[in-house]
PDB file of C-alpha atoms in Angstrom:
ATOM      1  CA  VAL B   1     100.230  98.369 123.553  1.00 93.00           C
ATOM      2  CA  GLN B   2     101.514 101.623 124.968  1.00 95.00           C
ATOM      3  CA  LEU B   3     101.479 105.122 123.593  1.00 97.00           C
ATOM      4  CA  GLU B   4     103.245 107.702 125.697  1.00 97.00           C
ATOM      5  CA  GLU B   5     103.106 111.393 124.945  1.00 98.00           C
ATOM      6  CA  SER B   6     105.535 113.970 126.234  1.00 98.00           C
ATOM      7  CA  GLY B   7     106.559 117.548 125.606  1.00 98.00           C
ATOM      8  CA  GLY B   8     103.553 119.463 126.798  1.00 97.00           C
ATOM      9  CA  GLY B   9     103.777 122.463 129.063  1.00 98.00           C
ATOM     10  CA  LEU B  10     102.799 126.016 129.828  1.00 98.00           C
ATOM     11  CA  VAL B  11     103.939 128.557 127.254  1.00 98.00           C
ATOM     12  CA  GLN B  12     103.064 132.033 126.107  1.00 98.00           C
ATOM     13  CA  ALA B  13     101.298 132.896 122.895  1.00 98.00           C
ATOM     14  CA  GLY B  14     103.749 132.830 120.016  1.00 98.00           C
ATOM     15  CA  ASP B  15     105.987 130.204 121.593  1.00 98.00           C
ATOM     16  CA  SER B  16     106.693 126.727 120.288  1.00 98.00           C
ATOM     17  CA  LEU B  17     106.424 123.220 121.681  1.00 98.00           C
ATOM     18  CA  ARG B  18     107.388 119.824 120.292  1.00 98.00           C
ATOM     19  CA  LEU B  19     105.242 116.917 121.351  1.00 98.00           C
ATOM     20  CA  SER B  20     106.522 113.371 121.140  1.00 98.00           C
ATOM     21  CA  CYS B  21     104.747 110.040 121.039  1.00 98.00           C
ATOM     22  CA  ALA B  22     106.541 106.800 121.801  1.00 98.00           C
ATOM     23  CA  ALA B  23     104.791 103.588 120.797  1.00 97.00           C
ATOM     24  CA  SER B  24     105.467 100.034 121.894  1.00 96.00           C
ATOM     25  CA  GLY B  25     103.804  96.658 121.743  1.00 95.00           C
ATOM     26  CA  LEU B  26     102.623  96.869 118.160  1.00 94.00           C
ATOM     27  CA  THR B  27     103.868  97.192 114.609  1.00 94.00           C
ATOM     28  CA  PHE B  28     103.942 100.968 114.493  1.00 95.00           C
ATOM     29  CA  SER B  29     104.422 101.179 110.744  1.00 94.00           C
ATOM     30  CA  HIS B  30     101.047  99.521 110.148  1.00 95.00           C
ATOM     31  CA  TYR B  31      99.137 102.482 111.520  1.00 96.00           C
ATOM     32  CA  ALA B  32      98.397 106.037 110.629  1.00 96.00           C
ATOM     33  CA  VAL B  33      99.312 108.399 113.449  1.00 97.00           C
ATOM     34  CA  GLY B  34      97.276 111.367 114.491  1.00 97.00           C
ATOM     35  CA  TRP B  35      97.360 114.057 117.115  1.00 98.00           C
ATOM     36  CA  VAL B  36      94.044 114.876 118.705  1.00 97.00           C
ATOM     37  CA  ARG B  37      93.336 117.579 121.258  1.00 97.00           C
ATOM     38  CA  GLN B  38      90.550 118.173 123.671  1.00 96.00           C
ATOM     39  CA  ALA B  39      89.855 121.358 125.555  1.00 94.00           C
ATOM     40  CA  PRO B  40      87.638 121.474 128.645  1.00 88.00           C
ATOM     41  CA  GLY B  41      83.994 121.439 127.657  1.00 92.00           C
ATOM     42  CA  LYS B  42      84.749 120.856 123.999  1.00 93.00           C
ATOM     43  CA  GLU B  43      84.689 117.850 121.754  1.00 93.00           C
ATOM     44  CA  ARG B  44      87.900 116.265 120.638  1.00 94.00           C
ATOM     45  CA  GLU B  45      89.524 117.779 117.583  1.00 96.00           C
ATOM     46  CA  ALA B  46      91.994 115.958 115.377  1.00 97.00           C
ATOM     47  CA  VAL B  47      94.649 118.448 114.362  1.00 98.00           C
ATOM     48  CA  ALA B  48      97.074 116.407 112.262  1.00 98.00           C
ATOM     49  CA  ALA B  49      97.514 112.913 110.872  1.00 97.00           C
ATOM     50  CA  ILE B  50     100.160 111.118 108.870  1.00 97.00           C
ATOM     51  CA  ALA B  51      99.877 107.918 106.886  1.00 96.00           C
ATOM     52  CA  TRP B  52     101.989 104.885 107.749  1.00 92.00           C
ATOM     53  CA  THR B  53     104.328 105.684 104.879  1.00 91.00           C
ATOM     54  CA  GLY B  54     104.585 109.343 105.788  1.00 89.00           C
ATOM     55  CA  GLU B  55     103.624 110.297 102.249  1.00 91.00           C
ATOM     56  CA  SER B  56     100.141 111.563 103.068  1.00 95.00           C
ATOM     57  CA  ILE B  57      99.592 114.202 105.715  1.00 97.00           C
ATOM     58  CA  TRP B  58      96.528 116.126 106.781  1.00 97.00           C
ATOM     59  CA  TYR B  59      96.205 119.207 108.993  1.00 98.00           C
ATOM     60  CA  ALA B  60      93.153 120.872 110.436  1.00 97.00           C
ATOM     61  CA  ASN B  61      92.601 124.360 109.118  1.00 97.00           C
ATOM     62  CA  SER B  62      93.087 125.698 112.629  1.00 96.00           C
ATOM     63  CA  VAL B  63      96.721 124.561 112.738  1.00 98.00           C
ATOM     64  CA  SER B  64      97.768 124.422 109.102  1.00 98.00           C
ATOM     65  CA  GLY B  65     100.963 126.376 108.567  1.00 98.00           C
ATOM     66  CA  ARG B  66     101.834 126.323 112.264  1.00 98.00           C
ATOM     67  CA  PHE B  67     102.003 122.622 113.181  1.00 98.00           C
ATOM     68  CA  THR B  68     104.110 119.897 111.575  1.00 98.00           C
ATOM     69  CA  ILE B  69     103.576 116.187 112.117  1.00 98.00           C
ATOM     70  CA  THR B  70     106.344 113.674 111.539  1.00 97.00           C
ATOM     71  CA  ARG B  71     106.946 110.027 112.255  1.00 97.00           C
ATOM     72  CA  ASP B  72     109.894 107.665 112.520  1.00 97.00           C
ATOM     73  CA  ASN B  73     108.962 104.063 111.835  1.00 97.00           C
ATOM     74  CA  VAL B  74     112.397 102.864 112.939  1.00 96.00           C
ATOM     75  CA  LYS B  75     112.118 104.482 116.356  1.00 97.00           C
ATOM     76  CA  ASN B  76     108.366 103.834 116.646  1.00 97.00           C
ATOM     77  CA  SER B  77     107.763 107.469 117.383  1.00 97.00           C
ATOM     78  CA  ALA B  78     105.905 110.490 116.141  1.00 98.00           C
ATOM     79  CA  HIS B  79     106.203 114.178 116.798  1.00 98.00           C
ATOM     80  CA  LEU B  80     104.100 117.292 116.539  1.00 98.00           C
ATOM     81  CA  GLN B  81     106.050 120.520 116.160  1.00 98.00           C
ATOM     82  CA  MET B  82     103.804 123.375 117.218  1.00 98.00           C
ATOM     83  CA  ASN B  83     104.840 126.907 116.358  1.00 98.00           C
ATOM     84  CA  SER B  84     103.165 130.264 116.835  1.00 98.00           C
ATOM     85  CA  LEU B  85     100.978 128.828 119.553  1.00 98.00           C
ATOM     86  CA  LYS B  86      97.717 130.548 120.375  1.00 98.00           C
ATOM     87  CA  PRO B  87      95.575 130.440 123.535  1.00 97.00           C
ATOM     88  CA  GLU B  88      92.971 128.486 121.573  1.00 96.00           C
ATOM     89  CA  ASP B  89      95.527 125.702 121.132  1.00 98.00           C
ATOM     90  CA  THR B  90      95.202 124.928 124.837  1.00 97.00           C
ATOM     91  CA  GLY B  91      94.096 121.403 125.618  1.00 98.00           C
ATOM     92  CA  VAL B  92      95.173 117.860 126.276  1.00 98.00           C
ATOM     93  CA  TYR B  93      96.957 116.485 123.241  1.00 98.00           C
ATOM     94  CA  TYR B  94      96.687 112.793 122.516  1.00 97.00           C
ATOM     95  CA  CYS B  95      98.649 110.648 120.173  1.00 97.00           C
ATOM     96  CA  ALA B  96      96.430 108.103 118.444  1.00 97.00           C
ATOM     97  CA  LEU B  97      96.964 105.248 116.029  1.00 97.00           C
ATOM     98  CA  ASP B  98      94.466 103.864 113.600  1.00 95.00           C
ATOM     99  CA  GLY B  99      94.857 101.158 111.024  1.00 92.00           C
ATOM    100  CA  ALA B 100      91.889 102.133 108.864  1.00 91.00           C
ATOM    101  CA  LEU B 101      91.692 105.910 108.770  1.00 90.00           C
ATOM    102  CA  PRO B 102      93.519 107.718 105.973  1.00 90.00           C
ATOM    103  CA  PRO B 103      94.908 111.064 107.094  1.00 90.00           C
ATOM    104  CA  ARG B 104      91.969 113.039 105.659  1.00 90.00           C
ATOM    105  CA  GLY B 105      89.572 110.755 107.469  1.00 91.00           C
ATOM    106  CA  TRP B 106      90.754 111.982 110.855  1.00 92.00           C
ATOM    107  CA  GLU B 107      88.978 115.306 110.315  1.00 91.00           C
ATOM    108  CA  SER B 108      85.504 113.878 110.645  1.00 89.00           C
ATOM    109  CA  ALA B 109      86.060 110.597 112.456  1.00 88.00           C
ATOM    110  CA  THR B 110      83.881 110.174 115.511  1.00 87.00           C
ATOM    111  CA  ARG B 111      84.573 106.574 116.468  1.00 89.00           C
ATOM    112  CA  GLU B 112      87.302 105.614 118.881  1.00 92.00           C
ATOM    113  CA  TYR B 113      90.749 105.172 117.446  1.00 94.00           C
ATOM    114  CA  ASP B 114      92.470 101.813 117.575  1.00 95.00           C
ATOM    115  CA  TYR B 115      94.875 103.104 120.194  1.00 96.00           C
ATOM    116  CA  ARG B 116      95.268 106.333 122.090  1.00 96.00           C
ATOM    117  CA  GLY B 117      97.686 107.580 124.708  1.00 97.00           C
ATOM    118  CA  ARG B 118      96.872 109.316 127.960  1.00 97.00           C
ATOM    119  CA  GLY B 119      97.752 112.724 126.639  1.00 97.00           C
ATOM    120  CA  THR B 120      99.947 115.649 127.527  1.00 98.00           C
ATOM    121  CA  GLN B 121      98.665 119.044 128.642  1.00 98.00           C
ATOM    122  CA  VAL B 122      99.394 122.089 126.525  1.00 98.00           C
ATOM    123  CA  THR B 123      98.505 125.460 128.002  1.00 98.00           C
ATOM    124  CA  VAL B 124      99.052 128.641 126.052  1.00 98.00           C
ATOM    125  CA  SER B 125      98.686 131.888 127.943  1.00 97.00           C
ATOM    126  CA  SER B 126      97.873 135.174 126.249  1.00 94.00           C
TER     127      SER B 126
END
């Protein structure tokens, strides 16, 4: 199983980025997809999750209205459109898949996800 994130970078506050996650080696449509970030010295924070059907979506309060998660079960991919970026959005962003967590469950989940990529760095300067 491979999850590969891309699209991170260094941007200024107010800019946008679109993260992508490409999955292989599994039946992508059987899993909810989430984006999780981790800043240095901080615990991981799930910021968005989408059910396998795409019908149920959850966003953390910190990103609601600015981030949009989507998925394409034909292309085995997911994306996170991030607008109006803030310095506090800085961190390593991971794409994760989980077969048991509903989107709302990502907010408080502490266990390891079924699968997680290596991450892509997002740095937002002020």
